Amino acid sequence: MKNILIKNGCLVDPIAGTEQVADLYLAGGKIAAVGAAPVGFTVDETIDATGLIVAPGLVDLAARLREPGFEYKATLKSEMAAAAAGGVTSVVCPPDTDPVLDESGLVTNLRQRAKNLDLARLYPVGALTVGLKGKEITEMAMLKEAGCVAFSQGDVPIADLQVLYRAMLYAANFGFELRLRPEEASLVNDGVAHDGPYASRLGLTGIPVIAETIAVAQIVQLMRATGCRVHLARMSSAAGLDLVRAAKAEGLPLTCDVSINHIHLADIDIGFFDSQYRFDPPLRAVADRDAIVKALNDGTIDAICSDHSPVDDDGKLLPFAQAERGATGLELLLPLTLKWASSQHISLPQALAKISSVPAKMLGFDAGLAVGNRADLVLFDAKAHWQVIPERLKSQGKNTPFIGHEMLGKVKYTVVKGKVIFG
Amino acid sequence: MYNPQLNAQGELIHLLTTEGLPRRILTQILDKAAEFVSGGELVNQKFADLAGTSVFNLFFENSTRTRTTFEIAAKRLSADVSSLNIQASSTAKGETLLDTIHNIEAMGANLFVVRHSDSGASHLIAKHVKPGVAVVNAGDGRHAHPTQAMLDMFTIRHFKGDFTNLRIAIVGDVLHSRVARSQIHALSTLGCPDIRVIAPKTLLPTGIEQLGVHVYHDMESGLKDVDVVAMLRLQNERMAGAYLPSTQEFYKVYGLTPEKLAFAKPDAIVLHPGPMNRGVEIDSAVADGDQAVILPQVTFGIAVRMAVLSIVAANQRSLL
């Protein structure tokens, strides 16, 4: 393993909350020193980071890699390369593959294949119920042993509260965390867009905000009853966030995230049925988007995820209601987070915390620049502009509402375990 | 704002929705339709507006009445007309909507009349057809049914003259109605000062008042002093769900009977897009009464569709 000197970069540490121009020394896959070289350090490789931000690698809490089962949309290889290009060093993937990640052997296999690629670290989330069918709970302890960091239903809600109740009791038994997307399926029905004046105007079937709030309220009640730790994935509404805020104030072990898309977009952006704007949960009203930004600023929302969902063109060239949901996001996580931070005058350490140190803490490690920490880093030019051109994205999924948009913040190098994997 | 229905000169090249069309264009459609009507009847002659034009009626969703009126309209304009019932063919075999369109385009289509169960399907098609090919929306999901709305406008103008001093009530299943949405946009643009919708809360879309309508939940206050009552069709399948308890109850509360119609102005006219459910949304005494203009609507529907086909085809030709 090479000893690397990252010279003259602006080190941004989201845990310490500091920004300083200094040299960084990497050895043995860890941060060996900051500022001056450790005694006896021999430099094998030097990266000139003058003018670049050097920060902990990004930790993405939700990225679908589509493998196994949906290789026509994307592969582990293509999406891990996209992660590297996006500065993402730790990827958390939901269990909604085919087959579903509901057996330890599948998890071991996936992790091994990811390891062979030698790119970002992969953190699978195990299925909470067998086949995500919402009937029987999975062998959580065995899945945990195989490397699952938490358990979730992906985007398939559990219809039977009894099952969810038991699952939470069982998970609480071991201190496992559940990642739940709060959505009451019966209120979604056949909805495809936020239930508001814009969907009414377009004649699109609405998904009401209560589909989210009722689910959050139920989950909070179940948390009180079971003591289970829960992370709510991809919050979308002001009212839902109010419930999260109250639950957190009560001291419940609840965290939540939001997708990069929901920070910047609202239902009115759908325009004339543009399927690039079809998401799950739907893009909600402008007031909800503003509440998301506020909740990010005040800490109610802990983390930002890419909600990376590679979709092929065939999945998008359909009437809005039939079009596949989601967008590519791994390569947009950093610039869209920086865009939020810039518009809200959030400091760089605080902004990066949402996509590195906070989600890392949920995975059980420290993503800071302290000596001894993992040498998982992203080096980026915070002043570089670039345009989102689908063909230039590494992800096999080329669809995003941000096609053609100008981004600020370009990844130059990505380092994982002390090795440059991009740049 | 960019409007995909208009070319760079602001002329109509597709008709996808009445929303966002300037008053000038709505009036142009009505005026053009008037050329095909004389004394309340269709002018009994063939026109050459669409000679050499291939019109394809693509009905991805069932319809007899609308498809037939479009066929008649296109034939009266001397078009070559093909009507395809796509439900039972290509898409059922897995072909995508756009593949179907491109295939028919390759057969030399100049104009598509499209009905589809998904809102926005016509917009998608219009975005992907070749230059010079026009798309007319014959109803997409809950979104729009612009020719139906325009024939209603024609009927209202025929009987009432002007829109700028009218009170108009739209009654029934607004939630699922593409007709209602298109009527509301057209009436607003044409200057109608008081557009009302009357329905139970289960059949009203969220935030409908933001389209510029006044919302009523009871017939007495909603119909008070209106000049036009536009009834909507209530699909029977709605009765089974949690939208309404029963046909009988809907009829009792919202069915248009002579007693309820008496809340409106004495000379109010009654519209219905058809097919009617007698004894559900409308009483036979009203449907067959003096105030009903339901059959003239059908006649005017052909004239309006002739106007729309003629205008979009001419504007598309001028692009080539």
PDB file of C-alpha atoms in Angstrom, chain A residues 189-190 195-197 199-206 272-274 317-322, chain B residues 1-2 4 19 97-98 116 118-120 123-124 128 142-143 181 185 205-207 210-211:
ATOM      1  CA  ASN A 189     -53.354   4.023  -4.209  1.00  0.00           C
ATOM      2  CA  ASP A 190     -52.551   4.647  -7.857  1.00  0.00           C
ATOM      3  CA  ASP A 195     -51.793  15.678  -4.487  1.00  0.00           C
ATOM      4  CA  GLY A 196     -52.078  19.401  -4.977  1.00  0.00           C
ATOM      5  CA  PRO A 197     -53.306  21.992  -7.445  1.00  0.00           C
ATOM      6  CA  ALA A 199     -51.501  17.459 -10.192  1.00  0.00           C
ATOM      7  CA  SER A 200     -55.149  18.476 -10.315  1.00  0.00           C
ATOM      8  CA  ARG A 201     -54.410  20.757 -13.230  1.00  0.00           C
ATOM      9  CA  LEU A 202     -52.532  18.035 -15.110  1.00  0.00           C
ATOM     10  CA  GLY A 203     -55.081  15.396 -14.257  1.00  0.00           C
ATOM     11  CA  LEU A 204     -52.453  13.269 -12.533  1.00  0.00           C
ATOM     12  CA  THR A 205     -53.640  11.095  -9.679  1.00  0.00           C
ATOM     13  CA  GLY A 206     -52.415  12.568  -6.420  1.00  0.00           C
ATOM     14  CA  PHE A 272     -45.819  19.353 -19.345  1.00  0.00           C
ATOM     15  CA  PHE A 273     -45.678  15.853 -17.874  1.00  0.00           C
ATOM     16  CA  ASP A 274     -41.888  15.600 -17.906  1.00  0.00           C
ATOM     17  CA  LEU A 317     -40.192   7.676 -22.633  1.00  0.00           C
ATOM     18  CA  LEU A 318     -43.674   6.871 -21.448  1.00  0.00           C
ATOM     19  CA  PRO A 319     -46.699   8.830 -20.283  1.00  0.00           C
ATOM     20  CA  PHE A 320     -45.935  10.270 -16.840  1.00  0.00           C
ATOM     21  CA  ALA A 321     -48.024   7.752 -14.915  1.00  0.00           C
ATOM     22  CA  GLN A 322     -46.317   4.809 -16.594  1.00  0.00           C
TER      23      GLN A 322
ATOM     24  CA  MET B   1     -43.968  30.296 -21.075  1.00  0.00           C
ATOM     25  CA  TYR B   2     -43.125  27.841 -23.843  1.00  0.00           C
ATOM     26  CA  PRO B   4     -45.772  23.020 -27.148  1.00  0.00           C
ATOM     27  CA  GLU B  19     -54.813  25.560 -20.989  1.00  0.00           C
ATOM     28  CA  LEU B  97     -46.624   4.030 -27.230  1.00  0.00           C
ATOM     29  CA  LEU B  98     -43.870   5.843 -29.115  1.00  0.00           C
ATOM     30  CA  HIS B 116     -55.347   7.571 -24.158  1.00  0.00           C
ATOM     31  CA  ASP B 118     -52.942   8.341 -19.276  1.00  0.00           C
ATOM     32  CA  SER B 119     -52.828  12.069 -18.652  1.00  0.00           C
ATOM     33  CA  GLY B 120     -50.150  13.653 -20.784  1.00  0.00           C
ATOM     34  CA  HIS B 123     -48.068  15.772 -24.960  1.00  0.00           C
ATOM     35  CA  LEU B 124     -45.579  12.910 -25.099  1.00  0.00           C
ATOM     36  CA  HIS B 128     -41.803  13.024 -30.489  1.00  0.00           C
ATOM     37  CA  ARG B 142     -58.152  13.048 -16.384  1.00  0.00           C
ATOM     38  CA  HIS B 143     -56.178  15.808 -18.004  1.00  0.00           C
ATOM     39  CA  ARG B 181     -60.583  20.831 -16.657  1.00  0.00           C
ATOM     40  CA  HIS B 185     -59.396  26.753 -18.803  1.00  0.00           C
ATOM     41  CA  PRO B 205     -59.559  17.497  -7.173  1.00  0.00           C
ATOM     42  CA  THR B 206     -57.311  18.984  -4.493  1.00  0.00           C
ATOM     43  CA  GLY B 207     -56.867  22.729  -4.887  1.00  0.00           C
ATOM     44  CA  GLN B 210     -56.623  27.502  -7.835  1.00  0.00           C
ATOM     45  CA  LEU B 211     -57.858  27.050 -11.390  1.00  0.00           C
TER      46      LEU B 211
END
